mmCIF file of C-alpha atoms in Angstrom:
data_model
loop_
_atom_site.group_PDB
_atom_site.id
_atom_site.type_symbol
_atom_site.label_atom_id
_atom_site.label_comp_id
_atom_site.label_asym_id
_atom_site.label_seq_id
_atom_site.Cartn_x
_atom_site.Cartn_y
_atom_site.Cartn_z
ATOM 1 C CA MET A 1 35.195 16.694 -55.471
ATOM 2 C CA LYS A 2 34.945 20.084 -53.830
ATOM 3 C CA ILE A 3 31.654 21.189 -52.282
ATOM 4 C CA LEU A 4 30.389 24.739 -52.333
ATOM 5 C CA GLN A 5 29.708 25.329 -48.664
ATOM 6 C CA LEU A 6 26.200 26.695 -48.370
ATOM 7 C CA ILE A 7 26.246 26.959 -44.622
ATOM 8 C CA SER A 8 27.821 30.381 -44.382
ATOM 9 C CA LEU A 9 29.566 30.781 -41.094
ATOM 10 C CA CYS A 10 27.838 33.663 -39.601
ATOM 11 C CA SER A 11 24.788 35.236 -41.122
ATOM 12 C CA THR A 12 21.546 33.857 -42.483
ATOM 13 C CA CYS A 13 22.221 30.207 -41.936
ATOM 14 C CA ILE A 14 23.135 29.728 -38.289
ATOM 15 C CA LEU A 15 20.494 27.519 -36.795
ATOM 16 C CA VAL A 16 17.880 28.384 -34.176
ATOM 17 C CA ILE A 17 17.721 26.426 -30.949
ATOM 18 C CA ALA A 18 15.320 26.732 -28.020
ATOM 19 C CA CYS A 19 16.831 26.726 -24.528
ATOM 20 C CA ASN A 20 15.005 24.335 -22.233
ATOM 21 C CA GLY A 21 17.782 22.331 -20.599
ATOM 22 C CA GLU A 22 20.776 20.457 -22.019
ATOM 23 C CA ASN A 23 18.993 17.376 -23.414
ATOM 24 C CA GLU A 24 16.196 19.400 -24.944
ATOM 25 C CA ASN A 25 18.761 21.799 -26.386
ATOM 26 C CA ILE A 26 20.505 18.928 -28.126
ATOM 27 C CA ASN A 27 17.222 17.567 -29.486
ATOM 28 C CA GLU A 28 16.280 21.004 -30.773
ATOM 29 C CA THR A 29 19.712 21.404 -32.315
ATOM 30 C CA ALA A 30 19.285 18.191 -34.234
ATOM 31 C CA ASN A 31 15.777 19.042 -35.364
ATOM 32 C CA GLU A 32 16.854 22.402 -36.742
ATOM 33 C CA GLU A 33 19.885 21.186 -38.660
ATOM 34 C CA SER A 34 18.355 18.216 -40.476
ATOM 35 C CA ASN A 35 19.874 19.229 -43.788
ATOM 36 C CA PRO A 36 23.448 20.283 -42.995
ATOM 37 C CA VAL A 37 23.902 22.167 -46.256
ATOM 38 C CA GLU A 38 20.636 24.063 -46.338
ATOM 39 C CA VAL A 39 20.673 27.832 -46.008
ATOM 40 C CA ILE A 40 18.063 29.051 -43.546
ATOM 41 C CA ILE A 41 16.678 32.553 -43.981
ATOM 42 C CA GLY A 42 14.823 34.184 -41.095
ATOM 43 C CA GLU A 43 11.793 36.399 -41.579
ATOM 44 C CA ASN A 44 12.999 39.222 -39.374
ATOM 45 C CA GLN A 45 16.649 39.417 -40.273
ATOM 46 C CA ALA A 46 18.246 42.764 -39.547
ATOM 47 C CA SER A 47 20.401 44.433 -42.169
ATOM 48 C CA LEU A 48 23.860 44.519 -40.614
ATOM 49 C CA THR A 49 27.021 46.159 -41.925
ATOM 50 C CA VAL A 50 30.639 45.051 -41.697
ATOM 51 C CA GLU A 51 31.021 47.389 -38.738
ATOM 52 C CA ASP A 52 27.978 45.845 -37.039
ATOM 53 C CA TYR A 53 29.347 42.324 -37.391
ATOM 54 C CA GLN A 54 32.735 43.423 -36.113
ATOM 55 C CA ALA A 55 31.217 45.149 -33.077
ATOM 56 C CA LEU A 56 28.954 42.178 -32.261
ATOM 57 C CA THR A 57 31.862 39.763 -32.556
ATOM 58 C CA GLU A 58 33.963 41.873 -30.214
ATOM 59 C CA GLN A 59 31.068 42.095 -27.739
ATOM 60 C CA ALA A 60 30.628 38.321 -27.845
ATOM 61 C CA LEU A 61 34.338 37.792 -27.240
ATOM 62 C CA ASP A 62 34.346 40.133 -24.254
ATOM 63 C CA ILE A 63 31.350 38.402 -22.680
ATOM 64 C CA PHE A 64 32.725 34.945 -23.372
ATOM 65 C CA ASN A 65 36.205 35.707 -22.035
ATOM 66 C CA GLU A 66 34.817 37.265 -18.875
ATOM 67 C CA ALA A 67 32.498 34.341 -18.170
ATOM 68 C CA THR A 68 34.617 31.381 -19.288
ATOM 69 C CA PRO A 69 37.839 30.103 -17.683
ATOM 70 C CA LEU A 70 40.794 29.911 -20.049
ATOM 71 C CA TYR A 71 41.305 26.245 -19.148
ATOM 72 C CA ARG A 72 37.771 25.123 -19.965
ATOM 73 C CA PRO A 73 37.803 21.927 -22.112
ATOM 74 C CA ASN A 74 36.862 22.430 -25.773
ATOM 75 C CA ARG A 75 36.950 26.159 -25.191
ATOM 76 C CA ASP A 76 37.591 27.028 -28.828
ATOM 77 C CA ASP A 77 34.587 25.024 -30.032
ATOM 78 C CA LEU A 78 32.383 26.609 -27.395
ATOM 79 C CA LEU A 79 33.618 30.074 -28.347
ATOM 80 C CA ARG A 80 32.872 29.397 -32.025
ATOM 81 C CA TRP A 81 29.231 28.606 -31.314
ATOM 82 C CA TYR A 82 28.851 31.340 -28.719
ATOM 83 C CA VAL A 83 29.945 33.982 -31.226
ATOM 84 C CA ARG A 84 27.674 32.575 -33.917
ATOM 85 C CA TYR A 85 24.610 32.479 -31.699
ATOM 86 C CA TYR A 86 25.345 35.899 -30.220
ATOM 87 C CA ILE A 87 25.367 37.349 -33.718
ATOM 88 C CA GLN A 88 22.249 35.422 -34.673
ATOM 89 C CA LYS A 89 20.476 36.912 -31.654
ATOM 90 C CA HIS A 90 21.012 40.381 -33.111
ATOM 91 C CA GLU A 91 20.446 39.376 -36.725
ATOM 92 C CA TYR A 92 16.990 38.031 -35.980
ATOM 93 C CA ASN A 93 16.129 40.034 -32.850
ATOM 94 C CA GLU A 94 15.960 36.886 -30.737
ATOM 95 C CA PRO A 95 15.070 37.297 -27.045
ATOM 96 C CA TRP A 96 17.906 35.064 -25.825
ATOM 97 C CA THR A 97 19.795 35.955 -22.656
ATOM 98 C CA GLU A 98 23.570 35.567 -22.376
ATOM 99 C CA ASP A 99 23.087 32.484 -20.195
ATOM 100 C CA GLU A 100 20.782 30.942 -22.775
ATOM 101 C CA ILE A 101 23.324 31.561 -25.506
ATOM 102 C CA PHE A 102 25.946 29.751 -23.438
ATOM 103 C CA GLU A 103 23.533 26.835 -23.002
ATOM 104 C CA MET A 104 22.827 26.765 -26.721
ATOM 105 C CA ALA A 105 26.517 26.920 -27.592
ATOM 106 C CA TYR A 106 27.312 24.073 -25.197
ATOM 107 C CA ALA A 107 24.465 21.921 -26.560
ATOM 108 C CA ARG A 108 25.546 22.554 -30.128
ATOM 109 C CA GLN A 109 29.170 21.788 -29.306
ATOM 110 C CA GLN A 110 28.131 18.449 -27.796
ATOM 111 C CA TYR A 111 25.872 17.564 -30.702
ATOM 112 C CA GLU A 112 28.398 18.473 -33.390
ATOM 113 C CA ALA A 113 31.085 16.393 -31.686
ATOM 114 C CA ALA A 114 28.736 13.402 -31.560
ATOM 115 C CA TRP A 115 27.650 14.005 -35.173
ATOM 116 C CA LYS A 116 31.235 13.624 -36.399
ATOM 117 C CA GLU A 117 32.156 10.844 -33.966
ATOM 118 C CA TYR A 118 29.174 8.753 -35.007
ATOM 119 C CA ALA A 119 29.965 9.229 -38.712
ATOM 120 C CA GLU A 120 33.390 7.715 -38.090
ATOM 121 C CA ARG A 121 32.351 4.898 -35.756
ATOM 122 C CA GLN A 122 29.218 3.783 -37.566
ATOM 123 C CA TYR A 123 30.034 4.563 -41.192
ATOM 124 C CA GLY A 124 33.817 4.834 -41.262
ATOM 125 C CA VAL A 125 33.661 8.409 -42.544
ATOM 126 C CA VAL A 126 36.473 10.660 -41.384
ATOM 127 C CA MET A 127 38.285 13.500 -43.101
ATOM 128 C CA THR A 128 42.011 14.169 -43.111
ATOM 129 C CA ASP A 129 43.443 17.578 -42.333
ATOM 130 C CA GLU A 130 44.488 17.801 -45.970
ATOM 131 C CA ASP A 131 40.903 17.198 -47.131
ATOM 132 C CA ILE A 132 39.557 19.876 -44.808
ATOM 133 C CA ASP A 133 42.252 22.381 -45.744
ATOM 134 C CA SER A 134 41.473 21.817 -49.414
ATOM 135 C CA GLN A 135 37.737 22.335 -48.899
ATOM 136 C CA ALA A 136 38.258 25.433 -46.762
ATOM 137 C CA SER A 137 40.588 26.881 -49.376
ATOM 138 C CA TYR A 138 37.999 26.166 -52.046
ATOM 139 C CA ASN A 139 35.340 27.971 -49.996
ATOM 140 C CA LEU A 140 37.710 30.913 -49.724
ATOM 141 C CA GLU A 141 38.145 30.984 -53.490
ATOM 142 C CA ILE A 142 34.383 30.946 -54.008
ATOM 143 C CA TYR A 143 33.888 33.920 -51.689
ATOM 144 C CA GLU A 144 37.014 35.774 -52.760
ATOM 145 C CA ASN A 145 35.375 38.399 -54.960
ATOM 146 C CA SER A 146 32.080 38.668 -53.120
ATOM 147 C CA LEU A 147 32.734 38.350 -49.415
ATOM 148 C CA PRO A 148 29.599 38.826 -47.295
ATOM 149 C CA ALA A 149 29.682 41.579 -44.699
ATOM 150 C CA SER A 150 29.385 38.889 -42.032
ATOM 151 C CA ILE A 151 32.636 37.185 -43.018
ATOM 152 C CA ILE A 152 34.567 40.435 -43.197
ATOM 153 C CA GLY A 153 33.143 41.809 -39.957
ATOM 154 C CA MET A 154 33.595 38.625 -37.954
ATOM 155 C CA SER A 155 37.145 38.220 -39.215
ATOM 156 C CA GLU A 156 38.000 41.738 -38.107
ATOM 157 C CA GLY A 157 36.247 41.253 -34.772
ATOM 158 C CA LEU A 158 38.278 38.102 -34.138
ATOM 159 C CA ASN A 159 41.469 39.823 -35.336
ATOM 160 C CA LEU A 160 41.910 37.223 -38.075
ATOM 161 C CA THR A 161 42.659 37.526 -41.749
ATOM 162 C CA ILE A 162 39.957 36.232 -44.090
ATOM 163 C CA GLU A 163 42.139 33.215 -44.830
ATOM 164 C CA GLU A 164 42.658 32.492 -41.125
ATOM 165 C CA PHE A 165 38.945 32.825 -40.540
ATOM 166 C CA MET A 166 38.001 30.377 -43.301
ATOM 167 C CA LEU A 167 40.778 27.885 -42.544
ATOM 168 C CA ASN A 168 40.472 27.973 -38.755
ATOM 169 C CA PHE A 169 37.396 29.565 -37.203
ATOM 170 C CA ASP A 170 35.058 28.341 -39.944
ATOM 171 C CA ARG A 171 36.906 25.066 -40.433
ATOM 172 C CA ASP A 172 34.149 22.980 -38.881
ATOM 173 C CA TYR A 173 31.725 23.889 -41.662
ATOM 174 C CA ALA A 174 34.190 22.703 -44.304
ATOM 175 C CA GLU A 175 34.709 19.442 -42.427
ATOM 176 C CA ARG A 176 30.986 18.923 -41.949
ATOM 177 C CA ALA A 177 30.241 19.436 -45.641
ATOM 178 C CA LEU A 178 32.853 16.865 -46.609
ATOM 179 C CA ILE A 179 31.563 14.319 -44.093
ATOM 180 C CA TRP A 180 28.000 14.815 -45.279
ATOM 181 C CA ASP A 181 29.056 14.338 -48.901
ATOM 182 C CA GLU A 182 30.440 10.922 -47.945
ATOM 183 C CA LEU A 183 27.481 10.034 -45.725
ATOM 184 C CA MET A 184 24.776 10.789 -48.285
ATOM 185 C CA PRO A 185 25.290 7.758 -50.567
ATOM 186 C CA LEU A 186 25.675 5.469 -47.551
ATOM 187 C CA LEU A 187 22.419 6.731 -46.060
ATOM 188 C CA GLU A 188 20.658 6.528 -49.426
ATOM 189 C CA LYS A 189 21.596 2.873 -49.653
ATOM 190 C CA LYS A 190 20.569 2.205 -46.058
ATOM 191 C CA TYR A 191 17.181 3.891 -46.359
ATOM 192 C CA ALA A 192 16.436 2.965 -49.973
ATOM 193 C CA ALA A 193 13.490 0.804 -48.906
ATOM 194 C CA ALA A 194 12.018 3.490 -46.668
ATOM 195 C CA GLU A 195 8.548 4.783 -47.405
ATOM 196 C CA ALA A 196 9.565 8.336 -48.179
ATOM 197 C CA THR A 197 8.187 10.567 -50.910
ATOM 198 C CA ARG A 198 11.700 11.822 -51.568
ATOM 199 C CA LEU A 199 14.935 10.167 -50.554
ATOM 200 C CA ASP A 200 16.653 13.553 -50.422
ATOM 201 C CA GLY A 201 19.001 15.386 -48.105
ATOM 202 C CA VAL A 202 16.218 16.575 -45.819
ATOM 203 C CA TYR A 203 14.848 13.090 -45.259
ATOM 204 C CA LEU A 204 18.267 11.525 -44.873
ATOM 205 C CA GLY A 205 19.356 14.326 -42.563
ATOM 206 C CA LYS A 206 16.424 13.620 -40.267
ATOM 207 C CA GLN A 207 17.213 9.914 -40.216
ATOM 208 C CA TYR A 208 20.850 10.577 -39.441
ATOM 209 C CA GLU A 209 20.008 13.101 -36.733
ATOM 210 C CA GLN A 210 17.892 10.456 -34.983
ATOM 211 C CA GLU A 211 20.745 7.982 -35.227
ATOM 212 C CA VAL A 212 23.060 10.538 -33.631
ATOM 213 C CA LEU A 213 20.583 11.304 -30.847
ATOM 214 C CA ASN A 214 20.192 7.588 -30.136
ATOM 215 C CA TYR A 215 23.974 7.294 -30.053
ATOM 216 C CA MET A 216 24.270 10.177 -27.612
ATOM 217 C CA GLN A 217 21.581 8.636 -25.407
ATOM 218 C CA SER A 218 23.335 5.264 -25.415
ATOM 219 C CA ARG A 219 26.528 6.851 -24.137
ATOM 220 C CA HIS A 220 24.722 8.052 -21.021
ATOM 221 C CA THR A 221 22.943 4.800 -20.177
#
């Protein structure tokens, strides 16, 4: 079953993280993304055009390429989050410095990797490339006739076609949505006896985030 991806890659739904050191960054990341398919709308979002998103993406790329060695491990994942947070800074007039955005991007990269790794190790949930390609293609079909300015502008700023953007740069969102779709019934069963007013995605997301944080902590002890 295909999932309409509500976490749009680049505009109103990229998540806010405070920058107070790596561990605190990761904790904040988890706290902010409890429901991985919930759109988050900021109160002070700027109205940006396609040209604005393109220019911001190009600025982010220039800064990132100047500051980051080409051989850095997981460079593509770090770049993905750096661009997203750089744009979010301007969308919501955040006071983040370039160094803070790098810290946020690194923390998010680490958390997202652990989020997927834990899903596979603990719950046996892993997606094939074919599954992810299918979901990404479905997302592309959904957006085809009503592409947000953010998608168009970021694609142009990255010198990618819309299809390349959705199937490659934004691929992690498609994968995450699929993993979460498989995790939900497993978590519902696990936490069925919990004293929660609603056994919904928000509650289950918070429980899973804590499991992931505990997993990350155990790897460093």
